[in-house]
Amino acid sequence: MKVLITGGAGFVGSHVVEELLRRGHQVTSLDDMSNGNEEFINAVSDHPNHTFIHDTVLNDELVDELVDNHDCVFHLAAVLGVKNCVENPRKVIDGNIIGTRNIAASCMKWNKKLVFSSTSEVYGKNPNIPFSEDADRVLGATTVHRWSYATAKAIDEHLCLAYGKEGLRVTVLRYFNIYGPRSVATPYAGVIPRFIDAALSHETLRVFGNGLQTRCFTYVYDCVEATIAALSAAADGEVINIGTTEETAIKQLAETVLRLSNSTSSIEYVPYEEAYGPGYEDTPKRVPVTTKLQTILHHTPRVSLIDGLKETIAWHEQQQRNA
Ligand SMILES: NC(=O)c1ccc[n+]([C@@H]2O[C@H](COP(=O)([O-])OP(=O)(O)OC[C@H]3O[C@@H](n4cnc5c(N)ncnc54)[C@H](O)[C@@H]3O)[C@@H](O)[C@H]2O)c1
């Protein structure tokens, strides 16, 4: 099958590319390299079934031509990260909404299956845990830029489902805190690469808030398997949570990273206001209901946090040796 993937030079996207190639598909990656990594593309650059295009999903003519020439699309390109939301909310809104509109409109026009990567952020601060896919979204005020990403992704979902109502074969996936090799410690990255980088460099691990907030950290290979499984017709028109139900407090995560990496670093608790500015709101817990993941995508996350962290730490150690 000819598969188009946007964001293919990114963390999750590059793993999806490799797995699709391993399964024998012909893959085109489209990435503007705003947060992509050349190393990840170089890993598959010699593969005869892979083509890389350095361009943007905001280029609607190119998107239309590419979608026409492929059998299906995985749309992962996005501007993400809590720090990005706070510092560049307009970039987050434009990048996510216009890009997805281009992709979804072309998939509709050419009758191609679309798998869209959304986020558990759309549930916002809904206190009713765990989240089933039809749970309410509870977001803060528009003056709190932190909610720009959740709002843009929710609009994207609405758009995908609206096209779905008109006949588009589309599946929306809500990822819950994906981590693993290739998740690098940029200022916009998630907490796991930041903690590992600090631990390996024997620098202080900075926990924002009191560290009692929990997340369900999901290993990237589980995410990739579930993402590819979403091509199935059974998933058409569905919104599906992709995540483990194993809850981990950020404080406990920091301690586990220190132990597994034999680090002498200490842990510092940083108030949210200091990390993200005044008025920042965090979500205390985020746990998925995984019934649809299991019954529609036939996937149960397999990799435990400890095993996944060991693999991820080993990858970061290798990166440091190569640097
Ligand atoms: N990693 C997570 O924990 C997580 C959680 C929830 C949802 N997601 C979603 O999964 C997808 C992949 O996330 P990731 O963690 O791999 O992030 P990432 O930043 O590593 O990957 C996104 C890629 O998209 C590219 N990109 C951004 N804007 C683009 C544009 N206009 N045109 C083309 N390419 C563009 C970036 O260069 C990057 O390579 C995103 O849609 C994200 O919203 C990720």
mmCIF file of C-alpha atoms in Angstrom, residues 120-318:
data_model
loop_
_atom_site.group_PDB
_atom_site.id
_atom_site.type_symbol
_atom_site.label_atom_id
_atom_site.label_comp_id
_atom_site.label_asym_id
_atom_site.label_seq_id
_atom_site.Cartn_x
_atom_site.Cartn_y
_atom_site.Cartn_z
ATOM 1 C CA SER A 120 -5.699 13.268 25.701
ATOM 2 C CA GLU A 121 -5.284 17.031 26.246
ATOM 3 C CA VAL A 122 -8.741 17.473 24.674
ATOM 4 C CA TYR A 123 -10.318 16.159 27.907
ATOM 5 C CA GLY A 124 -8.755 19.157 29.670
ATOM 6 C CA LYS A 125 -9.408 19.265 33.391
ATOM 7 C CA ASN A 126 -12.444 16.999 33.441
ATOM 8 C CA PRO A 127 -12.319 15.575 37.001
ATOM 9 C CA ASN A 128 -14.235 12.400 36.132
ATOM 10 C CA ILE A 129 -11.545 9.763 35.713
ATOM 11 C CA PRO A 130 -11.152 7.573 33.677
ATOM 12 C CA PHE A 131 -11.984 9.257 30.361
ATOM 13 C CA SER A 132 -14.172 7.402 27.888
ATOM 14 C CA GLU A 133 -14.092 8.842 24.384
ATOM 15 C CA ASP A 134 -17.515 10.479 24.778
ATOM 16 C CA ALA A 135 -16.558 12.236 28.044
ATOM 17 C CA ASP A 136 -17.015 15.990 28.321
ATOM 18 C CA ARG A 137 -14.171 18.334 27.502
ATOM 19 C CA VAL A 138 -13.535 20.732 30.378
ATOM 20 C CA LEU A 139 -11.184 23.499 29.321
ATOM 21 C CA GLY A 140 -10.133 26.746 30.955
ATOM 22 C CA ALA A 141 -10.623 30.313 29.758
ATOM 23 C CA THR A 142 -9.330 31.444 26.364
ATOM 24 C CA THR A 143 -7.084 33.885 28.234
ATOM 25 C CA VAL A 144 -5.097 30.861 29.422
ATOM 26 C CA HIS A 145 -2.945 30.036 26.378
ATOM 27 C CA ARG A 146 -2.234 26.581 27.740
ATOM 28 C CA TRP A 147 -5.614 25.507 26.312
ATOM 29 C CA SER A 148 -4.805 26.563 22.731
ATOM 30 C CA TYR A 149 -3.419 23.133 21.788
ATOM 31 C CA ALA A 150 -6.358 21.220 23.304
ATOM 32 C CA THR A 151 -8.785 23.578 21.563
ATOM 33 C CA ALA A 152 -7.041 23.356 18.172
ATOM 34 C CA LYS A 153 -6.923 19.551 18.358
ATOM 35 C CA ALA A 154 -10.604 19.482 19.344
ATOM 36 C CA ILE A 155 -11.473 21.615 16.301
ATOM 37 C CA ASP A 156 -9.387 19.191 14.202
ATOM 38 C CA GLU A 157 -11.381 16.289 15.617
ATOM 39 C CA HIS A 158 -14.675 18.067 14.885
ATOM 40 C CA LEU A 159 -13.491 18.686 11.346
ATOM 41 C CA CYS A 160 -12.457 15.062 10.815
ATOM 42 C CA LEU A 161 -15.775 13.820 12.194
ATOM 43 C CA ALA A 162 -17.712 16.382 10.129
ATOM 44 C CA TYR A 163 -16.025 15.060 6.977
ATOM 45 C CA GLY A 164 -16.754 11.579 8.323
ATOM 46 C CA LYS A 165 -20.448 12.462 8.365
ATOM 47 C CA GLU A 166 -20.095 13.305 4.664
ATOM 48 C CA GLY A 167 -18.407 9.984 3.869
ATOM 49 C CA LEU A 168 -14.724 10.356 4.771
ATOM 50 C CA ARG A 169 -13.203 7.181 6.209
ATOM 51 C CA VAL A 170 -11.493 8.638 9.262
ATOM 52 C CA THR A 171 -10.269 7.510 12.672
ATOM 53 C CA VAL A 172 -9.311 9.915 15.459
ATOM 54 C CA LEU A 173 -6.749 8.639 17.954
ATOM 55 C CA ARG A 174 -6.209 10.319 21.320
ATOM 56 C CA TYR A 175 -2.676 9.630 22.491
ATOM 57 C CA PHE A 176 -1.929 9.590 26.230
ATOM 58 C CA ASN A 177 1.659 10.745 27.025
ATOM 59 C CA ILE A 178 3.746 8.769 24.567
ATOM 60 C CA TYR A 179 7.420 8.216 25.404
ATOM 61 C CA GLY A 180 10.331 6.108 24.206
ATOM 62 C CA PRO A 181 13.532 6.262 22.166
ATOM 63 C CA ARG A 182 13.698 9.400 19.943
ATOM 64 C CA SER A 183 11.693 11.572 22.289
ATOM 65 C CA VAL A 184 14.392 14.189 22.727
ATOM 66 C CA ALA A 185 14.745 16.720 25.523
ATOM 67 C CA THR A 186 13.889 19.963 23.755
ATOM 68 C CA PRO A 187 12.299 22.792 25.772
ATOM 69 C CA TYR A 188 8.977 21.710 24.227
ATOM 70 C CA ALA A 189 9.378 18.008 25.018
ATOM 71 C CA GLY A 190 7.450 15.912 27.504
ATOM 72 C CA VAL A 191 8.582 15.190 31.013
ATOM 73 C CA ILE A 192 10.311 11.819 30.447
ATOM 74 C CA PRO A 193 13.076 12.973 28.063
ATOM 75 C CA ARG A 194 13.664 16.041 30.237
ATOM 76 C CA PHE A 195 14.072 13.892 33.367
ATOM 77 C CA ILE A 196 16.321 11.342 31.635
ATOM 78 C CA ASP A 197 18.572 14.001 30.131
ATOM 79 C CA ALA A 198 18.949 15.708 33.505
ATOM 80 C CA ALA A 199 19.551 12.417 35.325
ATOM 81 C CA LEU A 200 22.256 11.290 32.884
ATOM 82 C CA SER A 201 23.946 14.698 33.068
ATOM 83 C CA HIS A 202 23.709 14.606 36.903
ATOM 84 C CA GLU A 203 21.683 17.815 36.831
ATOM 85 C CA THR A 204 18.660 18.573 39.020
ATOM 86 C CA LEU A 205 15.318 17.084 37.920
ATOM 87 C CA ARG A 206 12.749 19.893 37.952
ATOM 88 C CA VAL A 207 9.269 18.683 38.920
ATOM 89 C CA PHE A 208 6.580 21.268 38.232
ATOM 90 C CA GLY A 209 3.973 21.590 41.002
ATOM 91 C CA ASN A 210 3.978 19.139 43.918
ATOM 92 C CA GLY A 211 4.613 16.095 41.712
ATOM 93 C CA LEU A 212 1.440 14.320 42.814
ATOM 94 C CA GLN A 213 -0.232 14.888 39.429
ATOM 95 C CA THR A 214 -0.399 11.590 37.523
ATOM 96 C CA ARG A 215 -0.148 10.571 33.877
ATOM 97 C CA CYS A 216 -0.487 7.276 32.013
ATOM 98 C CA PHE A 217 2.822 7.002 30.165
ATOM 99 C CA THR A 218 2.493 4.921 27.024
ATOM 100 C CA TYR A 219 5.434 3.326 25.279
ATOM 101 C CA VAL A 220 5.894 4.395 21.668
ATOM 102 C CA TYR A 221 5.827 0.863 20.188
ATOM 103 C CA ASP A 222 2.384 0.294 21.698
ATOM 104 C CA CYS A 223 1.296 3.617 20.213
ATOM 105 C CA VAL A 224 2.669 2.683 16.781
ATOM 106 C CA GLU A 225 0.895 -0.693 16.710
ATOM 107 C CA ALA A 226 -2.411 0.869 17.692
ATOM 108 C CA THR A 227 -1.967 3.693 15.164
ATOM 109 C CA ILE A 228 -1.401 1.317 12.267
ATOM 110 C CA ALA A 229 -4.280 -0.893 13.422
ATOM 111 C CA ALA A 230 -6.545 2.155 12.974
ATOM 112 C CA LEU A 231 -6.420 1.603 9.200
ATOM 113 C CA SER A 232 -8.984 -1.152 9.759
ATOM 114 C CA ALA A 233 -12.473 -0.430 8.431
ATOM 115 C CA ALA A 234 -13.848 -1.317 11.873
ATOM 116 C CA ALA A 235 -12.251 1.906 13.160
ATOM 117 C CA ASP A 236 -13.872 4.181 10.568
ATOM 118 C CA GLY A 237 -15.773 7.042 12.210
ATOM 119 C CA GLU A 238 -14.376 6.205 15.662
ATOM 120 C CA VAL A 239 -12.531 8.263 18.274
ATOM 121 C CA ILE A 240 -10.213 5.951 20.229
ATOM 122 C CA ASN A 241 -8.039 6.477 23.298
ATOM 123 C CA ILE A 242 -4.480 5.187 22.863
ATOM 124 C CA GLY A 243 -2.837 4.670 26.217
ATOM 125 C CA THR A 244 -2.076 2.477 29.157
ATOM 126 C CA THR A 245 -4.150 2.601 32.341
ATOM 127 C CA GLU A 246 -0.996 2.414 34.524
ATOM 128 C CA GLU A 247 -1.045 5.730 36.468
ATOM 129 C CA THR A 248 2.243 7.256 37.602
ATOM 130 C CA ALA A 249 2.767 10.359 39.722
ATOM 131 C CA ILE A 250 5.411 12.726 38.350
ATOM 132 C CA LYS A 251 7.287 12.572 41.676
ATOM 133 C CA GLN A 252 7.395 8.764 41.427
ATOM 134 C CA LEU A 253 8.504 9.045 37.787
ATOM 135 C CA ALA A 254 11.413 11.304 38.781
ATOM 136 C CA GLU A 255 12.506 8.862 41.503
ATOM 137 C CA THR A 256 12.247 5.895 39.109
ATOM 138 C CA VAL A 257 14.305 7.637 36.416
ATOM 139 C CA LEU A 258 17.001 8.448 38.994
ATOM 140 C CA ARG A 259 17.108 4.828 40.200
ATOM 141 C CA LEU A 260 17.163 3.253 36.718
ATOM 142 C CA SER A 261 19.870 5.601 35.464
ATOM 143 C CA ASN A 262 22.029 5.290 38.632
ATOM 144 C CA SER A 263 21.978 9.063 38.866
ATOM 145 C CA THR A 264 23.104 11.192 41.795
ATOM 146 C CA SER A 265 20.861 14.094 40.711
ATOM 147 C CA SER A 266 18.451 15.659 43.164
ATOM 148 C CA ILE A 267 14.792 16.601 42.629
ATOM 149 C CA GLU A 268 13.610 20.199 42.843
ATOM 150 C CA TYR A 269 9.921 21.173 43.056
ATOM 151 C CA VAL A 270 9.202 24.240 40.906
ATOM 152 C CA PRO A 271 5.898 26.154 41.227
ATOM 153 C CA TYR A 272 3.880 26.165 37.985
ATOM 154 C CA GLU A 273 3.940 29.983 37.907
ATOM 155 C CA GLU A 274 7.732 29.902 37.829
ATOM 156 C CA ALA A 275 7.808 27.302 35.055
ATOM 157 C CA TYR A 276 5.001 28.589 32.817
ATOM 158 C CA GLY A 277 4.079 32.060 34.100
ATOM 159 C CA PRO A 278 1.063 33.276 36.117
ATOM 160 C CA GLY A 279 -2.361 31.677 35.680
ATOM 161 C CA TYR A 280 -1.076 28.296 34.460
ATOM 162 C CA GLU A 281 -3.474 25.387 35.010
ATOM 163 C CA ASP A 282 -2.482 21.742 35.086
ATOM 164 C CA THR A 283 -4.637 18.649 34.892
ATOM 165 C CA PRO A 284 -4.216 16.541 38.036
ATOM 166 C CA LYS A 285 -4.966 13.170 36.396
ATOM 167 C CA ARG A 286 -5.473 11.719 32.952
ATOM 168 C CA VAL A 287 -6.501 8.073 32.620
ATOM 169 C CA PRO A 288 -8.046 6.490 29.507
ATOM 170 C CA VAL A 289 -10.860 3.984 29.227
ATOM 171 C CA THR A 290 -9.319 1.454 26.830
ATOM 172 C CA THR A 291 -12.335 -0.649 25.846
ATOM 173 C CA LYS A 292 -12.342 0.668 22.257
ATOM 174 C CA LEU A 293 -8.575 0.252 21.984
ATOM 175 C CA GLN A 294 -9.017 -3.398 22.896
ATOM 176 C CA THR A 295 -12.229 -4.254 21.038
ATOM 177 C CA ILE A 296 -11.812 -2.204 17.841
ATOM 178 C CA LEU A 297 -8.025 -2.049 17.419
ATOM 179 C CA HIS A 298 -7.422 -5.369 19.246
ATOM 180 C CA HIS A 299 -4.544 -3.833 21.114
ATOM 181 C CA THR A 300 -3.563 -3.988 24.776
ATOM 182 C CA PRO A 301 -0.482 -1.961 25.737
ATOM 183 C CA ARG A 302 2.256 -4.465 26.496
ATOM 184 C CA VAL A 303 5.301 -2.480 27.619
ATOM 185 C CA SER A 304 5.461 -1.650 31.350
ATOM 186 C CA LEU A 305 6.789 1.715 32.487
ATOM 187 C CA ILE A 306 9.924 0.148 33.957
ATOM 188 C CA ASP A 307 10.767 -1.768 30.764
ATOM 189 C CA GLY A 308 9.969 1.234 28.584
ATOM 190 C CA LEU A 309 12.074 3.547 30.732
ATOM 191 C CA LYS A 310 15.026 1.135 30.592
ATOM 192 C CA GLU A 311 14.873 1.144 26.771
ATOM 193 C CA THR A 312 14.489 4.915 26.676
ATOM 194 C CA ILE A 313 17.367 5.539 29.079
ATOM 195 C CA ALA A 314 19.570 3.189 27.014
ATOM 196 C CA TRP A 315 18.731 5.217 23.885
ATOM 197 C CA HIS A 316 19.585 8.508 25.608
ATOM 198 C CA GLU A 317 22.880 7.029 26.882
ATOM 199 C CA GLN A 318 23.736 5.992 23.319
#
